[in-house]
Coordinates of C-alpha atoms in Angstrom, one line a residue:
X1 CA -183.3 37.3 58.2
X2 CA -182.4 39.0 61.6
X3 CA -181.2 36.7 64.4
X4 CA -182.9 37.0 67.6
X5 CA -180.6 36.7 70.8
X6 CA -183.2 34.5 72.6
X7 CA -183.5 32.0 70.0
X8 CA -179.5 31.5 69.6
X9 CA -177.5 28.6 71.4
X10 CA -174.5 28.9 73.2
X11 CA -172.6 28.1 70.1
X12 CA -174.2 30.6 68.1
X13 CA -173.5 33.4 70.4
X14 CA -169.5 32.4 70.9
X15 CA -169.4 32.3 66.9
X16 CA -170.7 35.8 67.0
X17 CA -168.0 37.2 68.9
X18 CA -165.2 35.8 66.4
X19 CA -164.0 37.4 63.1
X20 CA -163.0 34.5 60.6
X21 CA -160.0 35.7 58.8
X22 CA -157.9 32.4 57.8
X23 CA -158.5 30.7 54.2
X24 CA -156.3 28.0 54.5
X25 CA -157.7 25.1 52.2
X26 CA -154.9 22.5 53.8
X27 CA -156.6 23.2 57.2
X28 CA -160.2 23.0 56.3
X29 CA -160.5 26.8 56.8
X30 CA -162.9 27.6 54.5
X31 CA -164.9 24.4 55.1
X32 CA -165.3 25.1 58.7
X33 CA -166.3 28.9 58.2
X34 CA -169.1 27.7 55.8
X35 CA -170.3 25.0 58.3
X36 CA -170.5 28.1 61.0
X37 CA -172.3 30.3 58.6
X38 CA -174.9 27.4 57.8
X39 CA -175.4 27.3 61.8
X40 CA -175.8 30.9 61.8
X41 CA -172.8 30.7 63.9
X42 CA -170.5 33.6 62.8
X43 CA -170.7 37.1 63.2
X44 CA -167.9 38.3 61.0
X45 CA -165.5 37.3 58.5
X46 CA -162.7 39.1 56.7
X47 CA -163.4 38.3 53.1
X48 CA -160.1 38.3 51.2
X49 CA -161.0 40.3 48.4
X50 CA -158.0 39.4 46.1
X51 CA -159.3 35.5 46.0
X52 CA -162.3 35.5 44.3
X53 CA -162.7 31.8 44.4
X54 CA -162.9 32.3 48.3
X55 CA -164.9 34.8 48.2
X56 CA -167.8 33.1 45.7
X57 CA -168.1 30.4 48.2
X58 CA -168.2 32.4 51.5
X59 CA -170.7 34.6 49.8
X60 CA -172.8 32.1 48.6
X61 CA -173.1 30.4 51.9
X62 CA -173.9 33.7 53.6
X63 CA -177.1 33.8 51.1
X64 CA -177.7 30.7 51.6
X65 CA -177.9 31.3 55.5
X66 CA -180.0 34.3 54.9
X67 CA -178.6 36.1 57.8
X68 CA -176.2 39.5 57.7
X69 CA -172.7 38.5 58.3
X70 CA -170.5 41.4 59.1
X71 CA -168.0 41.3 55.6
X72 CA -165.2 43.1 56.6
X73 CA -161.5 43.9 55.2
X74 CA -159.3 46.5 55.9
X75 CA -159.5 50.0 53.4
X76 CA -157.3 52.0 55.0
X77 CA -155.9 53.1 51.5
X78 CA -158.3 52.1 49.3
X79 CA -160.2 48.7 48.3
X80 CA -157.6 45.9 48.2
X81 CA -158.8 45.2 44.2
X82 CA -159.4 48.5 43.5
X83 CA -158.8 50.2 39.8
X84 CA -158.5 53.4 41.7
X85 CA -155.5 55.1 43.0
X86 CA -154.4 53.6 46.8
X87 CA -154.2 56.8 48.7
X88 CA -152.2 56.7 52.0
X89 CA -153.8 59.0 54.6
X90 CA -150.9 61.4 54.5
X91 CA -151.0 62.1 50.9
X92 CA -154.9 62.5 51.4
X93 CA -154.5 65.3 54.2
X94 CA -151.7 66.8 52.5
X95 CA -154.2 68.3 49.8
X96 CA -156.1 69.8 52.8
X97 CA -159.4 69.8 50.7
X98 CA -162.4 68.4 51.7
X99 CA -163.4 67.3 48.0
X100 CA -160.7 64.8 48.4
X101 CA -161.7 62.9 51.5
X102 CA -165.3 62.7 50.2
X103 CA -164.1 61.1 46.9
X104 CA -161.7 58.7 48.9
X105 CA -164.7 57.4 50.7
X106 CA -167.2 57.4 48.2
X107 CA -164.6 55.2 46.1
X108 CA -164.2 52.8 48.7
X109 CA -168.2 52.2 49.5
X110 CA -168.6 52.0 45.9
X111 CA -165.9 49.2 45.3
X112 CA -167.0 47.3 48.6
X113 CA -170.3 47.1 48.4
X114 CA -169.9 46.0 44.8
X115 CA -168.0 43.4 46.1
X116 CA -170.3 42.4 48.9
X117 CA -168.9 44.1 51.8
X118 CA -170.6 45.8 54.3
X119 CA -167.8 47.0 56.5
X120 CA -164.4 48.3 57.2
X121 CA -161.6 49.1 59.9
X122 CA -161.1 52.6 59.3
X123 CA -161.0 55.6 59.4
X124 CA -157.6 55.7 61.4
X125 CA -158.4 58.5 63.9
X126 CA -155.0 58.5 65.6
X127 CA -153.8 61.5 66.5
X128 CA -150.0 61.7 65.5
X129 CA -147.6 62.2 68.4
X130 CA -144.4 62.4 66.2
X131 CA -142.0 59.8 64.5
X132 CA -143.0 56.2 65.2
X133 CA -142.4 52.8 62.9
X134 CA -145.3 51.9 60.3
X135 CA -147.4 54.8 61.8
X136 CA -146.6 58.4 60.3
X137 CA -148.3 57.7 57.0
X138 CA -151.5 56.4 58.7
X139 CA -152.5 59.4 60.4
X140 CA -154.7 62.7 59.3
X141 CA -153.1 64.9 61.4
X142 CA -151.0 65.7 64.9
X143 CA -153.9 68.0 66.2
X144 CA -157.4 66.6 67.0
X145 CA -159.6 68.9 65.2
X146 CA -158.2 68.1 61.9
X147 CA -158.3 64.4 62.5
X148 CA -162.0 65.1 63.6
X149 CA -163.0 66.9 60.6
X150 CA -161.4 64.3 58.0
X151 CA -162.9 61.1 59.9
X152 CA -166.5 63.1 60.2
X153 CA -166.3 63.5 56.3
X154 CA -165.7 59.8 55.5
X155 CA -167.4 58.1 58.5
X156 CA -170.5 60.4 57.5
X157 CA -170.3 58.8 53.7
X158 CA -169.7 55.1 55.2
X159 CA -173.2 55.7 57.4
X160 CA -175.1 57.2 54.5
X161 CA -174.1 53.8 52.4
X162 CA -175.1 51.4 55.6
X163 CA -171.2 50.7 55.7
X164 CA -169.7 50.2 59.2
X165 CA -166.8 52.6 59.9
X166 CA -164.6 51.6 62.7
X167 CA -162.4 54.1 64.3
X168 CA -159.0 53.1 65.4
X169 CA -156.6 52.3 67.1
X170 CA -158.6 53.1 70.6
X171 CA -158.0 55.1 72.4
X172 CA -155.1 56.5 70.6
X173 CA -151.4 56.8 70.9
X174 CA -151.3 58.6 74.2
X175 CA -148.2 60.2 75.5
X176 CA -145.6 58.0 74.1
X177 CA -142.3 56.5 76.0
X178 CA -141.5 53.8 73.6
X179 CA -141.3 54.1 69.5
X180 CA -142.1 50.3 68.7
X181 CA -144.1 48.6 66.2
X182 CA -146.8 46.7 68.2
X183 CA -146.9 44.0 65.2
X184 CA -143.3 43.2 67.2
X185 CA -143.4 44.1 70.8
X186 CA -145.9 46.0 73.3
X187 CA -146.0 49.9 72.9
X188 CA -146.1 51.8 76.2
X189 CA -147.9 55.2 77.4
X190 CA -147.9 57.3 80.7
X191 CA -151.0 59.1 79.5
X192 CA -153.9 59.2 82.5
X193 CA -157.5 59.1 81.8
X194 CA -157.5 63.1 81.8
X195 CA -154.7 63.0 79.5
X196 CA -156.9 60.8 77.3
X197 CA -160.1 62.7 77.3
X198 CA -158.3 66.2 76.6
X199 CA -156.6 64.9 73.4
X200 CA -156.6 61.1 72.1
X201 CA -160.4 60.8 72.8
X202 CA -161.4 63.9 71.2
X203 CA -161.9 62.7 67.7
X204 CA -164.1 59.4 69.4
X205 CA -166.0 62.2 71.2
X206 CA -166.9 64.2 68.0
X207 CA -167.9 61.3 66.1
X208 CA -169.9 59.8 68.9
X209 CA -171.8 62.9 69.3
X210 CA -172.3 63.2 65.2
X211 CA -173.9 59.6 65.6
X212 CA -170.8 58.8 63.5
X213 CA -169.1 55.9 65.6
X214 CA -170.8 52.5 64.9
X215 CA -167.7 50.8 66.2
X216 CA -164.0 51.3 66.9
X217 CA -160.8 49.1 67.0
X218 CA -158.8 48.4 70.3
X219 CA -155.0 48.8 69.8
X220 CA -152.4 46.7 71.7
X221 CA -150.5 49.8 73.6
X222 CA -150.3 49.7 77.6
X223 CA -151.1 52.5 79.3
X224 CA -149.5 52.0 82.4
X225 CA -151.3 54.8 84.6
X226 CA -154.7 53.4 83.6
X227 CA -154.1 49.7 83.7
X228 CA -150.5 48.7 84.5
X229 CA -151.0 44.6 83.5
X230 CA -152.7 44.8 80.1
X231 CA -152.9 46.5 76.8
X232 CA -155.8 48.1 75.7
X233 CA -157.0 45.5 73.9
X234 CA -157.4 43.4 77.0
X235 CA -157.9 46.0 79.6
X236 CA -161.5 46.5 81.5
X237 CA -160.3 50.0 82.8
X238 CA -159.3 51.3 79.7
X239 CA -162.0 49.9 77.5
X240 CA -164.5 51.2 80.2
X241 CA -163.8 54.8 79.3
X242 CA -165.3 55.2 76.2
X243 CA -168.4 53.2 77.4
X244 CA -168.7 55.8 80.2
X245 CA -168.7 58.2 77.0
X246 CA -171.8 56.6 76.1
X247 CA -170.6 54.4 73.3
X248 CA -173.0 51.7 72.9
X249 CA -171.2 50.1 69.5
X250 CA -169.0 47.1 68.4
X251 CA -165.3 47.1 69.9
X252 CA -163.2 45.0 67.8
X253 CA -159.5 43.9 68.9
X254 CA -156.7 44.6 66.8
X255 CA -155.1 41.4 65.4
X256 CA -154.1 38.9 67.8
X257 CA -151.3 37.9 65.3
X258 CA -149.5 40.7 66.5
X259 CA -146.4 40.1 68.5
X260 CA -147.8 42.7 71.5
X261 CA -150.1 40.1 72.3
X262 CA -148.7 36.9 71.4
X263 CA -145.0 37.5 73.0
X264 CA -146.2 38.2 76.3
X265 CA -149.8 36.3 76.8
X266 CA -149.3 33.9 74.4
X267 CA -152.7 32.3 72.7
X268 CA -154.6 29.9 74.3
X269 CA -156.3 32.5 76.8
X270 CA -156.4 35.7 75.0
X271 CA -159.7 35.4 73.3
X272 CA -161.4 34.9 76.8
X273 CA -159.3 37.3 78.3
X274 CA -160.7 40.0 75.5
X275 CA -164.1 39.3 76.1
X276 CA -164.2 39.8 79.7
X277 CA -162.4 43.0 79.4
X278 CA -165.4 44.2 77.3
X279 CA -164.1 43.2 73.5
X280 CA -167.2 42.5 71.2
X281 CA -165.6 40.8 68.5
X282 CA -161.9 39.3 68.2
X283 CA -159.6 39.5 65.2
X284 CA -157.9 36.3 65.9
X285 CA -154.3 35.4 64.8
X286 CA -154.5 34.4 61.2
X287 CA -151.6 31.9 61.6
X288 CA -154.0 29.8 63.4
X289 CA -157.0 27.8 61.9
X290 CA -160.4 28.9 62.4
X291 CA -161.5 25.8 64.3
X292 CA -158.5 26.0 66.7
X293 CA -159.5 30.1 67.6
X294 CA -163.3 29.0 68.1
X295 CA -162.4 25.8 70.0
X296 CA -159.7 28.2 72.4
X297 CA -162.5 30.9 72.8
X298 CA -165.1 27.8 73.9
X299 CA -162.8 26.4 76.2
X300 CA -162.1 30.4 77.7
X301 CA -165.9 30.1 78.2
X302 CA -166.2 26.8 79.6
X303 CA -163.4 27.6 81.7
X304 CA -165.0 30.7 83.4
X305 CA -163.0 33.5 81.8
X306 CA -166.4 35.2 81.0
X307 CA -170.0 35.1 81.5
X308 CA -172.7 34.2 79.4
X309 CA -174.0 37.7 80.6
X310 CA -171.1 39.1 79.3
X311 CA -171.5 37.4 76.0
X312 CA -174.8 38.3 75.6
X313 CA -173.6 42.3 75.8
X314 CA -171.6 41.6 72.9
X315 CA -174.0 39.9 70.7
X316 CA -176.7 42.1 71.2
X317 CA -174.6 45.0 69.7
X318 CA -173.4 42.6 67.1
X319 CA -176.9 42.0 66.1
X320 CA -177.8 45.7 65.8
X321 CA -175.2 45.9 63.5
X322 CA -176.3 43.3 61.8
X323 CA -179.6 44.9 61.2
X324 CA -178.4 48.3 60.2
X325 CA -176.0 46.7 57.2
X326 CA -179.2 44.7 56.1
X327 CA -181.2 47.9 55.6
X328 CA -181.4 49.4 52.3
X329 CA -179.8 53.4 52.3
X330 CA -182.2 55.4 51.5
X331 CA -180.0 58.1 49.8
X332 CA -176.8 56.2 48.9
X333 CA -173.7 58.2 47.2
X334 CA -172.8 58.0 43.6
X335 CA -169.1 57.9 42.7
X336 CA -168.8 60.1 39.2
X337 CA -166.2 60.3 37.0
X338 CA -165.3 64.0 38.8
X339 CA -164.6 61.8 42.1
X340 CA -162.4 59.5 39.9
X341 CA -160.6 62.2 38.9
X342 CA -159.8 63.9 41.9
X343 CA -158.6 60.7 43.4
X344 CA -156.2 60.5 40.5
X345 CA -155.0 64.1 40.8
X346 CA -154.1 63.3 44.5
X347 CA -150.8 62.2 43.6
X348 CA -150.1 65.6 41.9
X349 CA -151.7 67.9 44.3
X350 CA -150.3 66.1 47.6
X351 CA -146.6 67.2 46.7
X352 CA -145.4 69.6 49.4
X353 CA -142.3 71.9 49.1
X354 CA -140.5 73.2 52.4
X355 CA -137.8 75.8 51.3
X356 CA -135.7 78.4 52.8
X357 CA -137.5 82.0 52.5
X358 CA -137.8 83.5 49.5
X359 CA -136.6 80.2 47.7
X360 CA -138.6 78.5 44.9
X361 CA -138.7 75.1 44.8
X362 CA -137.8 75.3 41.0
X363 CA -133.9 74.5 40.5
X364 CA -131.9 77.2 38.9
X365 CA -128.5 77.0 36.9
X366 CA -127.1 74.9 34.3
X367 CA -128.2 71.2 34.3
X368 CA -124.4 70.5 34.0
X369 CA -123.6 71.5 37.0
X370 CA -126.3 69.3 38.7
X371 CA -125.8 65.9 40.3
X372 CA -129.1 64.0 41.1
X373 CA -128.4 61.3 43.5
X374 CA -131.0 58.5 43.7
X375 CA -131.4 56.3 46.9
X376 CA -132.0 52.5 45.5
X377 CA -133.9 50.0 47.3
X378 CA -131.8 46.7 48.4
X379 CA -133.4 43.5 46.8
X380 CA -133.3 40.0 48.5
X381 CA -134.1 36.8 47.5
X382 CA -137.2 35.0 48.2
X383 CA -137.4 31.5 48.6
X384 CA -137.6 30.6 44.6
X385 CA -134.4 32.9 44.4
X386 CA -136.7 35.9 43.0
X387 CA -135.6 39.1 44.0
X388 CA -138.0 41.2 45.8
X389 CA -138.2 45.0 47.3
X390 CA -139.7 46.2 50.5
X391 CA -140.7 49.1 48.6
X392 CA -142.8 48.0 45.8
X393 CA -144.3 51.5 45.6
X394 CA -140.8 53.1 44.8
X395 CA -139.2 53.4 41.3
X396 CA -136.0 54.7 41.0
X397 CA -135.5 53.8 37.3
X398 CA -138.7 55.6 36.1
X399 CA -137.4 58.9 38.4
X400 CA -134.3 58.4 36.5
X401 CA -136.0 58.5 33.1
X402 CA -138.1 61.7 34.2
X403 CA -135.2 63.4 35.3
X404 CA -133.4 62.9 32.3
X405 CA -136.3 64.0 30.3
X406 CA -136.8 67.4 32.5
X407 CA -132.8 68.1 33.2
X408 CA -131.1 67.0 30.1
X409 CA -127.2 67.0 30.6
X410 CA -127.4 66.2 34.7
X411 CA -125.3 63.5 36.3
X412 CA -127.0 60.7 37.6
X413 CA -125.7 58.4 40.5
X414 CA -127.4 55.6 42.3
X415 CA -126.9 55.2 45.9
X416 CA -127.9 51.6 47.4
X417 CA -129.7 52.5 50.9
X418 CA -127.6 49.8 52.4
X419 CA -124.3 51.3 50.8
X420 CA -120.7 49.8 50.7
X421 CA -117.9 52.1 51.3
X422 CA -117.3 52.0 47.4
X423 CA -120.5 52.8 46.8
X424 CA -120.2 56.1 49.1
X425 CA -117.0 57.1 47.7
X426 CA -118.2 56.9 43.9
X427 CA -121.1 59.1 44.8
X428 CA -118.6 61.5 46.5
X429 CA -116.4 61.7 43.5
X430 CA -119.1 62.2 41.4
X431 CA -120.1 65.2 43.5
X432 CA -116.6 66.7 43.1
X433 CA -117.0 67.2 39.8
X434 CA -120.6 69.1 40.1
X435 CA -121.6 72.4 41.8
X436 CA -124.7 71.0 43.4
X437 CA -126.4 67.7 44.4
X438 CA -130.0 66.5 44.7
X439 CA -130.7 63.8 46.6
X440 CA -133.9 61.4 46.2
X441 CA -134.5 59.2 48.9
X442 CA -137.1 56.7 50.0
X443 CA -138.0 54.8 53.4
X444 CA -140.1 51.9 53.2
X445 CA -142.9 51.6 55.7
X446 CA -144.1 47.6 56.4
X447 CA -145.2 46.0 59.7
X448 CA -142.5 44.1 61.4
X449 CA -139.1 46.3 59.9
X450 CA -139.2 48.1 63.2
X451 CA -138.1 51.4 61.7
X452 CA -139.3 53.6 58.3
X453 CA -136.5 56.0 58.2
X454 CA -133.0 56.4 56.3
X455 CA -130.2 54.4 57.0
X456 CA -127.3 55.8 58.7
X457 CA -125.2 55.1 55.9
X458 CA -127.6 57.4 53.4
X459 CA -127.8 60.2 56.2
X460 CA -123.8 60.0 56.5
X461 CA -124.0 60.4 52.7
X462 CA -126.1 63.1 52.5
X463 CA -124.8 65.2 55.6
X464 CA -121.4 64.9 53.9
X465 CA -122.5 67.1 51.0
X466 CA -124.6 69.0 52.9
X467 CA -122.0 70.3 55.2
X468 CA -120.0 70.9 52.1
X469 CA -122.8 73.4 51.1
X470 CA -123.6 71.4 47.8
X471 CA -126.7 69.9 48.6
X472 CA -129.9 72.3 46.7
X473 CA -132.8 70.1 47.5
X474 CA -133.7 66.6 49.0
X475 CA -136.7 64.9 47.3
X476 CA -138.0 62.4 49.7
X477 CA -140.8 59.6 49.5
X478 CA -142.0 58.0 52.4
X479 CA -142.0 58.9 56.2
X480 CA -141.5 62.8 56.3
X481 CA -140.0 62.3 59.4
X482 CA -137.1 60.0 58.1
X483 CA -135.3 63.7 57.0
X484 CA -135.2 64.8 60.5
X485 CA -131.6 63.7 61.2
X486 CA -130.0 65.4 58.0
X487 CA -128.4 68.9 58.3
X488 CA -130.2 71.8 56.9
X489 CA -131.0 71.9 53.2
X490 CA -132.7 74.8 51.4
X491 CA -135.1 72.5 49.6
X492 CA -137.0 69.8 50.9
X493 CA -139.8 67.8 48.7
X494 CA -142.2 65.5 50.1
X495 CA -143.9 63.1 47.6
X496 CA -145.1 60.9 50.6
X497 CA -146.2 57.2 49.1
X498 CA -148.0 57.0 46.1
X499 CA -145.9 56.1 42.9
X500 CA -147.2 58.5 40.4
X501 CA -146.1 61.4 43.1
X502 CA -142.7 60.5 41.9
X503 CA -142.6 61.7 39.0
X504 CA -144.8 65.0 39.8
X505 CA -142.1 65.8 42.3
X506 CA -139.7 66.1 39.9
X507 CA -141.7 68.4 37.8
X508 CA -141.9 70.7 40.9
X509 CA -138.1 71.1 40.5
X510 CA -138.2 71.9 37.2
X511 CA -141.5 74.5 37.8
X512 CA -143.5 72.6 35.5
X513 CA -146.1 72.7 38.2
X514 CA -146.7 74.2 41.7
X515 CA -146.2 72.3 44.7
X516 CA -150.0 72.4 46.0
X517 CA -149.6 70.3 49.1
X518 CA -149.2 71.5 52.9
X519 CA -147.4 69.1 55.2
X520 CA -150.3 67.4 57.5
X521 CA -147.5 67.6 60.7
X522 CA -145.6 70.0 62.5
X523 CA -141.9 68.6 61.6
X524 CA -139.1 70.8 63.0

């Protein structure tokens, strides 16, 4: 059943512009969400795919209420509970082939639709502007053309299946002045409106012209030459730019749990500020109960933060999206065994080798002359005393076994990412007994770390041996910009973020397979 705005109460309209995304039993979130759904007073829910008992309750309530709630989740690398490989965009982009993008999108749609979802916050259509924390692995390219091409393929398959795509993070990165993780604080850009139209907004323009931009997500960067007071997610001047381009779809905020918002603006008034600026659906702070979020939104309205006319604009767009997801696709895609094989092949085909002119990625010489130094993650203790790692996708012991298999007789040393002086001395002494050294490195990429580079200690050990002309290769997993502070090394093998790529990268060094990947970015 589709809702009619003329028959909706104020309570229902306000619920339309809220995305429920907290499911704490203790605070009664689930019961309150179900209560809103029964009243047909909730527009969107970020359903937790890894909590089947919660999903069952929410989906049953939606079925009983009989209206098409927007059911979203973040699927940047794949559906959360998929049995398919999770693929960061940098690994996907390194393959450089259309069929991989198609298989990626079809796999997400297949999993998501089967689980009851009808939309996602993706694809990311930010244009990379160089290194930045918690950022690089989420970008297709540093050129508008390549970003547009990749996004068109993915968004096209989403539309074909009546699955809503969301271009993010509007309006892009811009001309960056401060490399901050917006999970931690505001980011700043000096781009003018003309700068954005000539670069960052080109993928948005491209998708808009193709009819493939049903929704966007506004980021928390400030564009000080357009609005010196507010970040994009709270800025009418910034949001108005894409409306002037003809966009009439939904504008989501990025998460209001991020410190870019909370540190400066608090939480009591941001919901009303967002709607007044032109936002259609707010992603609340997931640390706050759904009821409290709704109550703050209601209070903001009663205090005059935004008008009912402005609210109706958003509700109209949301109802249009609901109508779209309620329709049965005429020609849905089919996810095949060939698609699944392509996704499994990404881990191998993304491996990228950058070598000195005329040099093969394959290592020559005797194994007894080689020392492999494998960077090992620092482990921390959680509240229960159990060890945890910040890089759950990186497996140094598995890499070591692969090295021993392919290069029997080599030396292997582990170097902690936060090494002591004794660790450094041990590695340097071991290197003194060998003719060449191969480093295997990684960097963790997670929100609130503030960096995803190598530690200065790791860099100092690699550069010490590079200065001695002993380093014949660096095999790196994670942000490719992490190697930017190293002295020249004649072989750099990039395996990016997929766990299976770690063994394939060693195969490239051995010469078992060719490095087919291409670096998606122009890294000096």
